[in-house]
Amino acid sequence: MDKIVSLCKRRGLVFPGSEIYGGLANSWDYGPLGHLLKQNIKKAWWRFFVQERADMVPLDSAIIMNPKAWEASGHLQNFNDLLVECKKCHHRFRADHLLEMNSLEPGHDKEQPKTISELVCPDCEGALTEPKNFNQMLKTFLGPTEDSSTVAYLRPETAGGMFVNFKNILNVTRRRLPFGIAQIGKCFRNEITPGNFIFRTKEFEIGELEYFINPKDWEKVFEMWLSEIKRWWQDIMQVNMDHLIWHEIPDGERAHYSKRTVDIEYQYPFGVKELHGIAYRTDFDLSRHQAVSGQDLQYTDPETGEKFLPHVIEPTFGMDRMMLVCLLEAYHEEEAPTAKDGETETRVVMKFPKNLAPIQVAVLPLSKKEELATIAEPLAAELRQNFSVDYDETQSIGKRYRRQDEVGTPYCVTVDFETLEDRAVTVRDRDTMKQERIKIAELGDYLQGKF
Ligand code: GAP
C-alpha cells in the first residue's frame, strides 16, 4: 500500500485532500492522471452495464433530496453505526471496524473477539468507552435559517433517486419488466474510521443498477447479474480472479428485506474486505416510498393486467474501490535490461488494461532538436484526436520509458533521426518492451488495432 500511495502522489494520480492545510481525514483528490484513470473506469463500466444493454435506462438524479425520501428508505432511522471513543487519546472508531481490524488480517481466520469490551484503542492501547449509536448521513441546511425544518442530507447512495423516479421513467419510456435504471454519482457518508487510502472516504462515487423484475423471476435474474459481474472483472478489469472472494451473506446477517446478498470481496494488502455487492431487495424500497409518499408506484403487466410492485435486484459498485483494485492489480516490479550490456535494473510498471490506462500513447522525440519536433509535434496533435497522448522530450530515452512504465502507458512512440529519412517511428510495447518500426502513415491504424 505504501508503494501505491507514494506512486499515486508522485505521479499525480491521487493527492491527499486539502494537503496545504494539513489534509482532512479520509479525503483525497484525484490528480491529472487519477482523473483520467477513474474516468476510463467509469466509461468502461457505463459501456458494459448500460450502453451495450437494451434493458437499461440512464438517470442523473439530485444529490440533495426531500428528507422524506430518507425517512422512507430507513436511512434516517437505521443508517447508524456503533461508535467507541478511547478514554485516553479520545480517538473515535466504529465498533464494527475495530472488530474487523482485529480479525481480518491477511490470511485471516474469522475468529472474532466476542465483544468490543475485550478490545483496547489501536493507537494508544487506552480503554474504550461503551459503544454509542451515530448516524452516518451528512447533514446540511437549506435556506438562510438553520433549524429542524431546513435540515437536508447529502445522499449516502444513488439508489434513492432511482426509486423515486421509477414511475416517471416508466411513464416516459413505456418499458416492460424486466428493465433497469443506472446511474453513477457522488455519495457522502460521515466515515470516522481510518480509510486505508481511497478504500473508505467521506465522499465517493457509486455506480448502481436498480433492476426491476417480476418476483417470480428473481433467482434466474440474480444469477444473470452474478455472471455479468464475473465477466466485468475478468474481461474488462482483467483482475486475477483468485483475488476476488464471492461471499454469500448467510441468513440472519443480511438486511431484513433482502432474500439474497453476495458481497464481492478483494484481498487488499490490509485484509480481505468488501469491494462491492449485489442484493435482492424484494419490493422493500418501492413499497416504503409508496407508503410514505402516498403515490401509487405499481406496475401493470400489459399482458395479464396484473398490478403489482416490482421487485429489485441491485448490483452496486464503488468506483473508488474499483480504482484502488485497478491500481493494486496493475502494480508490478520487474528486472529489465539497462542500456549497458548484460545489466538489469528494477522497473516499476503499471500494467493497466490498455483501454483503462490514463495515457494511451507517449510521443518521445529522441532529442529536443527542432528538426525532430517538426515531425513529433504534429504527430502528437494528430494522435490526440483518438488517444490520450503525452509528449515528453526531457532526459534520456531510457528514463522516459521508465516514467511512462510507471504510469502504465501501453505504447511509446519514438521519433529519431532515421524518421527524417524513412518517415517511420519506433513503437515500444509497455509489457513486452519489444520495439517495432512503423510507417507514420500507418501509425493511427496500427494503434487503433492495438486498443
Ligand atoms: N445501495 C446499496 C449501497 O449503497 P453499500 O454497500 O453501502 O450499498 C455500495 O455501498 C458500495 O459503495 C460499496 O460496496 C463500496 O464499494 C462503496 N462504498 C461504500 N462506502 C464507501 C466509502 N466510505 N468510501 C468509498 N467507497 C464506499
CSV table of C-alpha atoms and ligand atoms in Angstrom, one decimal:
chain,number,residue,atom,x,y,z
A,1,MET,CA,0.0,0.0,0.0
A,2,ASP,CA,2.8,2.4,0.9
A,3,LYS,CA,4.3,2.0,-2.6
A,4,ILE,CA,1.0,2.6,-4.3
A,5,VAL,CA,0.2,5.6,-2.2
A,6,SER,CA,3.6,7.1,-2.8
A,7,LEU,CA,3.5,6.4,-6.6
A,8,CYS,CA,0.0,7.9,-6.8
A,9,LYS,CA,1.2,11.1,-5.2
A,10,ARG,CA,4.5,11.3,-7.1
A,11,ARG,CA,2.9,10.8,-10.5
A,12,GLY,CA,-0.3,12.8,-10.0
A,13,LEU,CA,-2.8,10.0,-9.6
A,14,VAL,CA,-4.1,10.8,-6.1
A,15,PHE,CA,-3.2,13.6,-3.7
A,16,PRO,CA,-4.1,13.9,0.0
A,17,GLY,CA,-7.2,16.2,0.2
A,18,SER,CA,-6.5,19.9,1.3
A,19,GLU,CA,-2.9,19.0,1.7
A,20,ILE,CA,-1.6,22.5,2.1
A,21,TYR,CA,-3.8,22.9,5.2
A,22,GLY,CA,-2.6,19.7,6.8
A,23,GLY,CA,-5.1,17.5,5.0
A,24,LEU,CA,-8.5,16.2,6.0
A,25,ALA,CA,-9.2,12.7,7.3
A,26,ASN,CA,-10.4,10.3,4.7
A,27,SER,CA,-10.3,12.9,1.9
A,28,TRP,CA,-8.3,12.5,-1.3
A,29,ASP,CA,-8.1,14.4,-4.6
A,30,TYR,CA,-7.7,12.8,-8.0
A,31,GLY,CA,-4.8,14.4,-9.9
A,32,PRO,CA,-4.5,14.7,-13.6
A,33,LEU,CA,-3.7,11.0,-14.3
A,34,GLY,CA,-6.0,9.8,-11.5
A,35,HIS,CA,-8.9,11.7,-13.0
A,36,LEU,CA,-8.2,10.1,-16.4
A,37,LEU,CA,-7.9,6.6,-14.9
A,38,LYS,CA,-11.2,6.9,-12.9
A,39,GLN,CA,-12.9,8.5,-15.9
A,40,ASN,CA,-11.8,5.5,-18.0
A,41,ILE,CA,-13.1,3.0,-15.4
A,42,LYS,CA,-16.5,4.8,-15.3
A,43,LYS,CA,-16.7,5.0,-19.1
A,44,ALA,CA,-16.0,1.2,-19.3
A,45,TRP,CA,-18.5,0.4,-16.6
A,46,TRP,CA,-21.2,2.5,-18.3
A,47,ARG,CA,-20.5,0.9,-21.7
A,48,PHE,CA,-20.6,-2.6,-20.2
A,49,PHE,CA,-23.5,-2.3,-17.9
A,50,VAL,CA,-25.7,0.4,-19.6
A,51,GLN,CA,-24.8,1.3,-23.2
A,52,GLU,CA,-24.4,-2.2,-24.6
A,53,ARG,CA,-27.6,-3.5,-23.0
A,54,ALA,CA,-31.1,-3.0,-24.4
A,55,ASP,CA,-32.7,-3.2,-20.9
A,56,MET,CA,-31.1,-0.3,-19.1
A,57,VAL,CA,-32.0,3.4,-18.9
A,58,PRO,CA,-29.8,6.1,-17.5
A,59,LEU,CA,-30.5,8.7,-14.8
A,60,ASP,CA,-28.7,11.6,-13.1
A,61,SER,CA,-30.7,12.4,-10.0
A,62,ALA,CA,-30.2,15.1,-7.4
A,63,ILE,CA,-27.7,14.7,-4.6
A,64,ILE,CA,-30.0,16.5,-2.1
A,65,MET,CA,-33.5,15.0,-2.0
A,66,ASN,CA,-36.6,15.8,0.0
A,67,PRO,CA,-35.7,14.4,3.5
A,68,LYS,CA,-38.9,12.3,3.4
A,69,ALA,CA,-37.1,10.1,0.9
A,70,TRP,CA,-34.5,9.2,3.5
A,71,GLU,CA,-37.2,8.6,6.1
A,72,ALA,CA,-38.9,6.2,3.6
A,73,SER,CA,-35.7,4.3,2.8
A,74,GLY,CA,-34.9,3.9,6.5
A,75,HIS,CA,-31.6,5.8,6.4
A,76,LEU,CA,-32.6,8.4,9.0
A,77,GLN,CA,-33.6,5.7,11.5
A,78,ASN,CA,-31.2,2.9,10.6
A,79,PHE,CA,-28.1,4.2,8.8
A,80,ASN,CA,-26.3,4.0,12.1
A,81,ASP,CA,-23.1,2.6,13.4
A,82,LEU,CA,-21.8,2.0,16.8
A,83,LEU,CA,-19.1,4.5,17.8
A,84,VAL,CA,-16.5,4.0,20.6
A,85,GLU,CA,-14.0,6.5,21.9
A,86,CYS,CA,-10.6,6.0,23.5
A,87,LYS,CA,-10.7,7.3,27.1
A,88,LYS,CA,-7.0,8.3,26.9
A,89,CYS,CA,-6.3,9.8,23.4
A,90,HIS,CA,-10.0,10.5,22.5
A,91,HIS,CA,-9.7,9.0,19.0
A,92,ARG,CA,-13.0,7.6,17.8
A,93,PHE,CA,-13.7,4.3,16.0
A,94,ARG,CA,-16.5,2.4,14.5
A,95,ALA,CA,-17.0,-0.6,16.7
A,96,ASP,CA,-17.6,-3.0,13.7
A,97,HIS,CA,-14.3,-1.8,12.1
A,98,LEU,CA,-12.4,-2.3,15.3
A,99,LEU,CA,-13.7,-5.9,15.5
A,100,GLU,CA,-12.8,-6.3,11.8
A,101,MET,CA,-9.3,-4.9,12.3
A,102,ASN,CA,-8.7,-7.5,15.0
A,103,SER,CA,-9.9,-10.4,12.9
A,104,LEU,CA,-9.4,-9.8,9.2
A,105,GLU,CA,-5.7,-9.7,8.9
A,106,PRO,CA,-4.4,-11.1,5.5
A,107,GLY,CA,-4.9,-14.8,5.6
A,108,HIS,CA,-7.3,-14.3,8.4
A,109,ASP,CA,-9.4,-16.7,10.3
A,110,LYS,CA,-12.8,-15.3,11.0
A,111,GLU,CA,-12.5,-15.9,14.7
A,112,GLN,CA,-13.7,-12.6,16.3
A,113,PRO,CA,-13.3,-11.4,19.8
A,114,LYS,CA,-16.7,-11.8,21.4
A,115,THR,CA,-17.4,-8.2,22.4
A,116,ILE,CA,-15.9,-4.7,21.9
A,117,SER,CA,-15.2,-4.6,25.6
A,118,GLU,CA,-12.3,-7.1,25.0
A,119,LEU,CA,-10.5,-4.6,22.8
A,120,VAL,CA,-8.3,-1.5,23.5
A,121,CYS,CA,-7.5,1.6,21.5
A,122,PRO,CA,-5.4,0.6,18.4
A,123,ASP,CA,-3.5,3.9,18.6
A,124,CYS,CA,-2.5,4.1,22.3
A,125,GLU,CA,-3.9,0.9,23.9
A,126,GLY,CA,-6.2,3.1,26.2
A,127,ALA,CA,-9.6,1.8,27.4
A,128,LEU,CA,-12.6,2.3,25.2
A,129,THR,CA,-16.0,3.8,26.1
A,130,GLU,CA,-19.2,1.8,25.8
A,131,PRO,CA,-20.5,1.9,22.1
A,132,LYS,CA,-22.9,4.7,21.2
A,133,ASN,CA,-25.1,5.0,18.1
A,134,PHE,CA,-24.2,7.6,15.5
A,135,ASN,CA,-25.9,8.3,12.1
A,136,GLN,CA,-23.7,8.3,9.0
A,137,MET,CA,-25.8,10.7,7.0
A,138,LEU,CA,-24.1,14.1,6.2
A,139,LYS,CA,-26.4,16.9,7.2
A,140,THR,CA,-26.8,20.4,5.8
A,141,PHE,CA,-29.4,23.2,5.9
A,142,LEU,CA,-31.3,24.7,3.0
A,143,GLY,CA,-32.0,28.4,3.0
A,144,PRO,CA,-31.0,31.2,5.4
A,145,THR,CA,-32.1,29.6,8.7
A,146,GLU,CA,-30.6,26.6,10.5
A,147,ASP,CA,-33.4,24.7,12.2
A,148,SER,CA,-35.1,21.3,12.1
A,149,SER,CA,-37.4,22.5,9.2
A,150,THR,CA,-34.5,23.3,6.9
A,151,VAL,CA,-32.4,20.2,7.5
A,152,ALA,CA,-31.4,18.3,4.4
A,153,TYR,CA,-29.0,15.4,3.7
A,154,LEU,CA,-26.3,14.6,1.1
A,155,ARG,CA,-27.2,11.3,-0.4
A,156,PRO,CA,-25.3,8.3,1.0
A,157,GLU,CA,-26.1,6.2,-2.1
A,158,THR,CA,-27.6,6.9,-5.5
A,159,ALA,CA,-30.4,4.3,-5.2
A,160,GLY,CA,-33.0,6.6,-3.7
A,161,GLY,CA,-33.1,8.9,-6.8
A,162,MET,CA,-33.8,5.8,-9.0
A,163,PHE,CA,-36.7,4.6,-6.8
A,164,VAL,CA,-38.4,8.0,-6.5
A,165,ASN,CA,-38.2,8.3,-10.3
A,166,PHE,CA,-39.4,4.8,-11.1
A,167,LYS,CA,-42.9,6.0,-12.1
A,168,ASN,CA,-41.5,8.9,-14.2
A,169,ILE,CA,-39.3,6.6,-16.1
A,170,LEU,CA,-42.0,4.0,-16.6
A,171,ASN,CA,-44.3,6.7,-18.0
A,172,VAL,CA,-41.8,8.2,-20.4
A,173,THR,CA,-40.0,5.1,-21.6
A,174,ARG,CA,-43.0,2.7,-21.6
A,175,ARG,CA,-40.7,-0.1,-20.5
A,176,ARG,CA,-41.8,-3.5,-19.7
A,177,LEU,CA,-40.3,-5.6,-16.9
A,178,PRO,CA,-37.5,-6.6,-16.6
A,179,PHE,CA,-35.6,-3.3,-17.0
A,180,GLY,CA,-33.1,-1.4,-15.0
A,181,ILE,CA,-32.2,2.2,-14.1
A,182,ALA,CA,-28.5,3.1,-13.9
A,183,GLN,CA,-26.5,6.0,-12.6
A,184,ILE,CA,-23.1,6.9,-11.4
A,185,GLY,CA,-22.8,9.7,-8.8
A,186,LYS,CA,-21.2,11.2,-5.8
A,187,CYS,CA,-22.3,10.0,-2.4
A,188,PHE,CA,-21.4,11.1,1.1
A,189,ARG,CA,-21.0,9.3,4.4
A,190,ASN,CA,-19.7,10.6,7.7
A,191,GLU,CA,-17.0,8.0,8.0
A,192,ILE,CA,-14.8,8.2,11.1
A,193,THR,CA,-12.6,5.1,10.7
A,194,PRO,CA,-9.2,5.5,9.1
A,195,GLY,CA,-9.9,4.9,5.5
A,196,ASN,CA,-7.0,2.9,4.0
A,197,PHE,CA,-6.3,5.4,1.2
A,198,ILE,CA,-9.3,5.6,-1.2
A,199,PHE,CA,-10.9,2.4,0.2
A,200,ARG,CA,-13.1,4.4,2.6
A,201,THR,CA,-13.7,8.1,2.1
A,202,LYS,CA,-16.2,10.7,3.2
A,203,GLU,CA,-17.2,11.3,-0.4
A,204,PHE,CA,-17.0,8.7,-3.1
A,205,GLU,CA,-18.7,7.7,-6.3
A,206,ILE,CA,-21.1,4.8,-6.6
A,207,GLY,CA,-22.3,3.1,-9.9
A,208,GLU,CA,-25.6,1.4,-9.2
A,209,LEU,CA,-28.2,-0.5,-11.1
A,210,GLU,CA,-31.7,-1.0,-9.9
A,211,TYR,CA,-33.1,-3.8,-11.9
A,212,PHE,CA,-36.9,-4.1,-11.7
A,213,ILE,CA,-38.4,-7.6,-12.1
A,214,ASN,CA,-41.5,-9.7,-11.6
A,215,PRO,CA,-40.7,-11.5,-8.3
A,216,LYS,CA,-41.2,-14.9,-9.8
A,217,ASP,CA,-38.0,-14.4,-11.9
A,218,TRP,CA,-35.7,-13.3,-9.1
A,219,GLU,CA,-33.5,-16.4,-8.8
A,220,LYS,CA,-32.6,-16.5,-12.5
A,221,VAL,CA,-32.1,-12.7,-12.8
A,222,PHE,CA,-29.8,-12.8,-9.7
A,223,GLU,CA,-27.7,-15.5,-11.4
A,224,MET,CA,-27.6,-13.5,-14.7
A,225,TRP,CA,-26.2,-10.4,-12.9
A,226,LEU,CA,-23.7,-12.5,-11.0
A,227,SER,CA,-22.3,-13.9,-14.2
A,228,GLU,CA,-22.3,-10.4,-15.8
A,229,ILE,CA,-20.3,-9.1,-12.8
A,230,LYS,CA,-17.8,-12.0,-13.2
A,231,ARG,CA,-17.4,-11.1,-16.9
A,232,TRP,CA,-16.8,-7.5,-15.9
A,233,TRP,CA,-14.0,-8.4,-13.5
A,234,GLN,CA,-12.5,-11.0,-15.8
A,235,ASP,CA,-12.7,-9.3,-19.3
A,236,ILE,CA,-12.8,-5.6,-18.7
A,237,MET,CA,-11.0,-5.0,-15.4
A,238,GLN,CA,-8.8,-8.1,-16.1
A,239,VAL,CA,-8.2,-8.8,-12.4
A,240,ASN,CA,-6.7,-12.1,-11.2
A,241,MET,CA,-9.9,-13.8,-10.3
A,242,ASP,CA,-8.2,-15.6,-7.4
A,243,HIS,CA,-8.0,-12.3,-5.6
A,244,LEU,CA,-11.8,-12.0,-5.5
A,245,ILE,CA,-14.0,-13.7,-2.9
A,246,TRP,CA,-17.7,-14.3,-3.6
A,247,HIS,CA,-19.1,-14.0,-0.1
A,248,GLU,CA,-22.7,-15.3,0.2
A,249,ILE,CA,-24.2,-13.5,3.1
A,250,PRO,CA,-25.9,-16.1,5.3
A,251,ASP,CA,-29.5,-15.9,6.7
A,252,GLY,CA,-29.6,-13.7,9.8
A,253,GLU,CA,-26.7,-11.5,8.6
A,254,ARG,CA,-28.5,-9.9,5.6
A,255,ALA,CA,-30.6,-6.7,5.8
A,256,HIS,CA,-34.1,-7.8,6.9
A,257,TYR,CA,-35.6,-7.1,3.5
A,258,SER,CA,-33.0,-9.0,1.4
A,259,LYS,CA,-33.6,-12.6,0.3
A,260,ARG,CA,-30.1,-13.0,-1.1
A,261,THR,CA,-26.9,-10.8,-0.9
A,262,VAL,CA,-23.4,-11.6,-2.3
A,263,ASP,CA,-20.6,-9.3,-1.2
A,264,ILE,CA,-17.7,-9.3,-3.7
A,265,GLU,CA,-14.6,-9.1,-1.6
A,266,TYR,CA,-11.0,-8.5,-2.5
A,267,GLN,CA,-7.7,-9.4,-1.0
A,268,TYR,CA,-6.4,-5.9,-0.3
A,269,PRO,CA,-2.9,-5.6,1.3
A,270,PHE,CA,-4.8,-4.5,4.5
A,271,GLY,CA,-7.0,-7.6,4.6
A,272,VAL,CA,-10.0,-9.2,2.9
A,273,LYS,CA,-12.7,-6.6,2.6
A,274,GLU,CA,-15.7,-5.6,0.6
A,275,LEU,CA,-15.2,-4.4,-2.9
A,276,HIS,CA,-18.9,-4.2,-4.0
A,277,GLY,CA,-22.1,-6.1,-3.8
A,278,ILE,CA,-25.3,-7.4,-5.3
A,279,ALA,CA,-28.6,-7.7,-3.3
A,280,TYR,CA,-32.1,-8.9,-4.0
A,281,ARG,CA,-34.0,-6.1,-2.2
A,282,THR,CA,-37.5,-7.5,-2.8
A,283,ASP,CA,-40.1,-4.7,-3.1
A,284,PHE,CA,-38.8,-3.1,0.1
A,285,ASP,CA,-37.9,0.3,-1.5
A,286,LEU,CA,-40.9,0.8,-3.7
A,287,SER,CA,-43.3,-0.2,-1.0
A,288,ARG,CA,-41.7,2.2,1.5
A,289,HIS,CA,-41.7,5.1,-1.0
A,290,GLN,CA,-45.3,4.2,-1.9
A,291,ALA,CA,-46.3,4.2,1.8
A,292,VAL,CA,-44.6,7.5,2.7
A,293,SER,CA,-45.4,9.5,-0.4
A,294,GLY,CA,-48.9,8.2,-0.8
A,295,GLN,CA,-48.3,7.8,-4.6
A,296,ASP,CA,-49.2,4.6,-6.4
A,297,LEU,CA,-45.9,3.1,-7.7
A,298,GLN,CA,-47.4,-0.1,-9.0
A,299,TYR,CA,-46.7,-1.6,-12.4
A,300,THR,CA,-49.4,-3.1,-14.6
A,301,ASP,CA,-48.5,-6.2,-16.6
A,302,PRO,CA,-49.6,-5.3,-20.2
A,303,GLU,CA,-50.4,-9.0,-20.9
A,304,THR,CA,-52.1,-10.2,-17.8
A,305,GLY,CA,-53.4,-6.9,-16.4
A,306,GLU,CA,-51.9,-7.9,-13.1
A,307,LYS,CA,-51.0,-4.9,-10.9
A,308,PHE,CA,-48.0,-5.2,-8.5
A,309,LEU,CA,-45.0,-3.5,-7.1
A,310,PRO,CA,-41.9,-4.7,-9.0
A,311,HIS,CA,-39.1,-6.3,-7.0
A,312,VAL,CA,-35.5,-5.2,-7.4
A,313,ILE,CA,-32.1,-6.8,-7.9
A,314,GLU,CA,-29.4,-4.2,-7.1
A,315,PRO,CA,-25.8,-4.6,-8.3
A,316,THR,CA,-23.8,-1.8,-6.7
A,317,PHE,CA,-20.2,-0.7,-7.3
A,318,GLY,CA,-17.9,1.7,-5.6
A,319,MET,CA,-15.9,3.5,-8.3
A,320,ASP,CA,-13.1,4.5,-6.0
A,321,ARG,CA,-12.7,0.9,-4.7
A,322,MET,CA,-12.6,-0.3,-8.3
A,323,MET,CA,-9.9,2.3,-8.9
A,324,LEU,CA,-7.9,1.0,-5.9
A,325,VAL,CA,-8.2,-2.6,-7.1
A,326,CYS,CA,-7.1,-1.4,-10.6
A,327,LEU,CA,-4.0,0.2,-9.1
A,328,LEU,CA,-3.2,-2.9,-6.9
A,329,GLU,CA,-3.6,-5.3,-9.8
A,330,ALA,CA,-1.6,-3.2,-12.2
A,331,TYR,CA,1.5,-2.7,-9.9
A,332,HIS,CA,4.5,-4.8,-10.9
A,333,GLU,CA,8.2,-4.7,-10.2
A,334,GLU,CA,10.3,-6.4,-12.7
A,335,GLU,CA,14.0,-6.8,-13.7
A,336,ALA,CA,14.6,-5.0,-17.0
A,337,PRO,CA,17.7,-4.6,-19.1
A,338,THR,CA,19.6,-1.3,-19.0
A,339,ALA,CA,21.5,0.4,-21.8
A,340,LYS,CA,24.7,-1.3,-20.5
A,341,ASP,CA,25.1,-4.8,-21.9
A,342,GLY,CA,24.1,-7.6,-19.6
A,343,GLU,CA,23.0,-5.2,-16.8
A,344,THR,CA,19.5,-5.0,-15.4
A,345,GLU,CA,17.5,-2.7,-13.1
A,346,THR,CA,14.2,-2.9,-11.4
A,347,ARG,CA,11.4,-1.3,-13.3
A,348,VAL,CA,8.1,-0.4,-11.8
A,349,VAL,CA,5.4,-0.9,-14.4
A,350,MET,CA,1.6,-0.4,-14.0
A,351,LYS,CA,0.1,-3.0,-16.2
A,352,PHE,CA,-3.4,-1.4,-16.6
A,353,PRO,CA,-5.7,-2.9,-19.1
A,354,LYS,CA,-4.9,-0.9,-22.2
A,355,ASN,CA,-8.3,0.8,-22.5
A,356,LEU,CA,-8.1,2.0,-18.9
A,357,ALA,CA,-4.6,3.4,-19.0
A,358,PRO,CA,-4.6,7.2,-18.2
A,359,ILE,CA,-2.1,7.9,-21.0
A,360,GLN,CA,-2.5,5.6,-24.0
A,361,VAL,CA,0.4,6.8,-26.2
A,362,ALA,CA,3.5,8.8,-25.4
A,363,VAL,CA,5.3,10.6,-28.2
A,364,LEU,CA,9.0,10.9,-27.4
A,365,PRO,CA,11.3,12.8,-29.8
A,366,LEU,CA,14.8,11.3,-29.3
A,367,SER,CA,16.3,14.8,-28.8
A,368,LYS,CA,15.0,18.4,-28.3
A,369,LYS,CA,16.3,19.3,-31.8
A,370,GLU,CA,13.9,21.4,-33.9
A,371,GLU,CA,14.0,19.0,-36.8
A,372,LEU,CA,12.6,16.2,-34.7
A,373,ALA,CA,10.0,18.5,-33.1
A,374,THR,CA,8.7,19.5,-36.5
A,375,ILE,CA,7.7,15.8,-37.0
A,376,ALA,CA,6.8,14.8,-33.4
A,377,GLU,CA,4.6,17.7,-32.5
A,378,PRO,CA,2.1,17.4,-35.5
A,379,LEU,CA,2.2,13.6,-35.0
A,380,ALA,CA,1.2,14.0,-31.3
A,381,ALA,CA,-1.5,16.5,-32.3
A,382,GLU,CA,-2.9,14.0,-34.8
A,383,LEU,CA,-2.9,11.1,-32.3
A,384,ARG,CA,-4.7,13.3,-29.8
A,385,GLN,CA,-7.8,13.1,-32.0
A,386,ASN,CA,-8.2,9.5,-31.0
A,387,PHE,CA,-6.0,8.8,-28.0
A,388,SER,CA,-4.9,10.2,-24.7
A,389,VAL,CA,-1.4,11.4,-25.5
A,390,ASP,CA,1.6,12.6,-23.5
A,391,TYR,CA,4.5,14.5,-25.2
A,392,ASP,CA,7.8,14.2,-23.4
A,393,GLU,CA,11.2,15.4,-24.7
A,394,THR,CA,13.2,15.7,-21.4
A,395,GLN,CA,16.0,13.4,-20.2
A,396,SER,CA,17.3,10.2,-21.8
A,397,ILE,CA,15.0,7.9,-23.7
A,398,GLY,CA,15.6,5.2,-21.1
A,399,LYS,CA,14.4,7.4,-18.2
A,400,ARG,CA,11.4,8.5,-20.3
A,401,TYR,CA,10.5,4.8,-20.9
A,402,ARG,CA,10.7,4.2,-17.2
A,403,ARG,CA,8.5,7.2,-16.4
A,404,GLN,CA,5.9,6.0,-18.9
A,405,ASP,CA,6.0,2.4,-17.5
A,406,GLU,CA,5.4,3.8,-14.0
A,407,VAL,CA,2.1,5.4,-15.1
A,408,GLY,CA,1.2,2.4,-17.3
A,409,THR,CA,1.4,3.9,-20.8
A,410,PRO,CA,0.9,1.0,-23.2
A,411,TYR,CA,2.7,2.5,-26.2
A,412,CYS,CA,5.7,4.8,-26.5
A,413,VAL,CA,6.3,6.3,-30.0
A,414,THR,CA,9.9,7.4,-30.6
A,415,VAL,CA,10.8,9.9,-33.3
A,416,ASP,CA,14.5,9.7,-34.1
A,417,PHE,CA,16.9,10.9,-36.8
A,418,GLU,CA,16.1,8.0,-39.1
A,419,THR,CA,12.5,9.2,-39.1
A,420,LEU,CA,13.7,12.2,-41.2
A,421,GLU,CA,14.7,9.6,-43.8
A,422,ASP,CA,12.3,6.8,-43.6
A,423,ARG,CA,9.1,8.6,-42.3
A,424,ALA,CA,8.8,5.8,-39.7
A,425,VAL,CA,8.8,5.7,-35.9
A,426,THR,CA,9.7,3.1,-33.2
A,427,VAL,CA,6.7,1.8,-31.2
A,428,ARG,CA,7.6,0.2,-27.9
A,429,ASP,CA,5.2,-2.1,-26.1
A,430,ARG,CA,4.9,-1.5,-22.3
A,431,ASP,CA,4.6,-5.1,-21.3
A,432,THR,CA,7.0,-6.9,-23.6
A,433,MET,CA,9.3,-3.9,-24.1
A,434,LYS,CA,9.6,-5.1,-27.7
A,435,GLN,CA,10.1,-2.4,-30.4
A,436,GLU,CA,8.6,-2.2,-33.9
A,437,ARG,CA,9.3,0.2,-36.7
A,438,ILE,CA,6.0,1.5,-38.1
A,439,LYS,CA,5.5,4.0,-41.0
A,440,ILE,CA,4.0,7.3,-39.8
A,441,ALA,CA,1.2,6.9,-42.4
A,442,GLU,CA,0.2,3.6,-40.8
A,443,LEU,CA,0.6,4.5,-37.2
A,444,GLY,CA,-3.0,5.6,-36.5
A,445,ASP,CA,-4.4,2.3,-37.8
A,446,TYR,CA,-1.7,0.3,-36.1
A,447,LEU,CA,-2.5,1.8,-32.7
A,448,GLN,CA,-6.3,1.6,-33.2
A,449,GLY,CA,-5.7,-2.2,-33.8
A,450,LYS,CA,-3.8,-2.5,-30.5
A,451,PHE,CA,-6.6,-0.9,-28.5
B,1,GAP,N1,-27.4,0.9,-2.4
B,1,GAP,C1,-26.6,0.0,-1.8
B,1,GAP,C2,-25.4,0.6,-1.2
B,1,GAP,O1,-25.2,1.8,-1.1
B,1,GAP,P1,-23.2,-0.1,0.2
B,1,GAP,O2,-22.5,-1.4,0.3
B,1,GAP,O3,-23.5,0.7,1.4
B,1,GAP,O4,-24.5,-0.4,-0.7
B,1,GAP,C3,-22.1,0.5,-2.1
B,1,GAP,O5,-22.3,0.8,-0.8
B,1,GAP,C4,-20.6,0.5,-2.5
B,1,GAP,O6,-20.1,1.8,-2.3
B,1,GAP,C5,-19.8,-0.4,-1.6
B,1,GAP,O7,-19.8,-1.8,-2.0
B,1,GAP,C6,-18.4,0.2,-1.8
B,1,GAP,O8,-17.8,-0.2,-3.0
B,1,GAP,C7,-18.7,1.7,-1.9
B,1,GAP,N2,-18.5,2.4,-0.6
B,1,GAP,C8,-19.4,2.4,0.5
B,1,GAP,N3,-18.9,3.2,1.4
B,1,GAP,C9,-17.7,3.8,0.9
B,1,GAP,C10,-16.8,4.7,1.4
B,1,GAP,N4,-17.0,5.3,2.6
B,1,GAP,N5,-15.7,5.1,0.6
B,1,GAP,C11,-15.6,4.5,-0.6
B,1,GAP,N6,-16.4,3.6,-1.1
B,1,GAP,C12,-17.5,3.3,-0.4
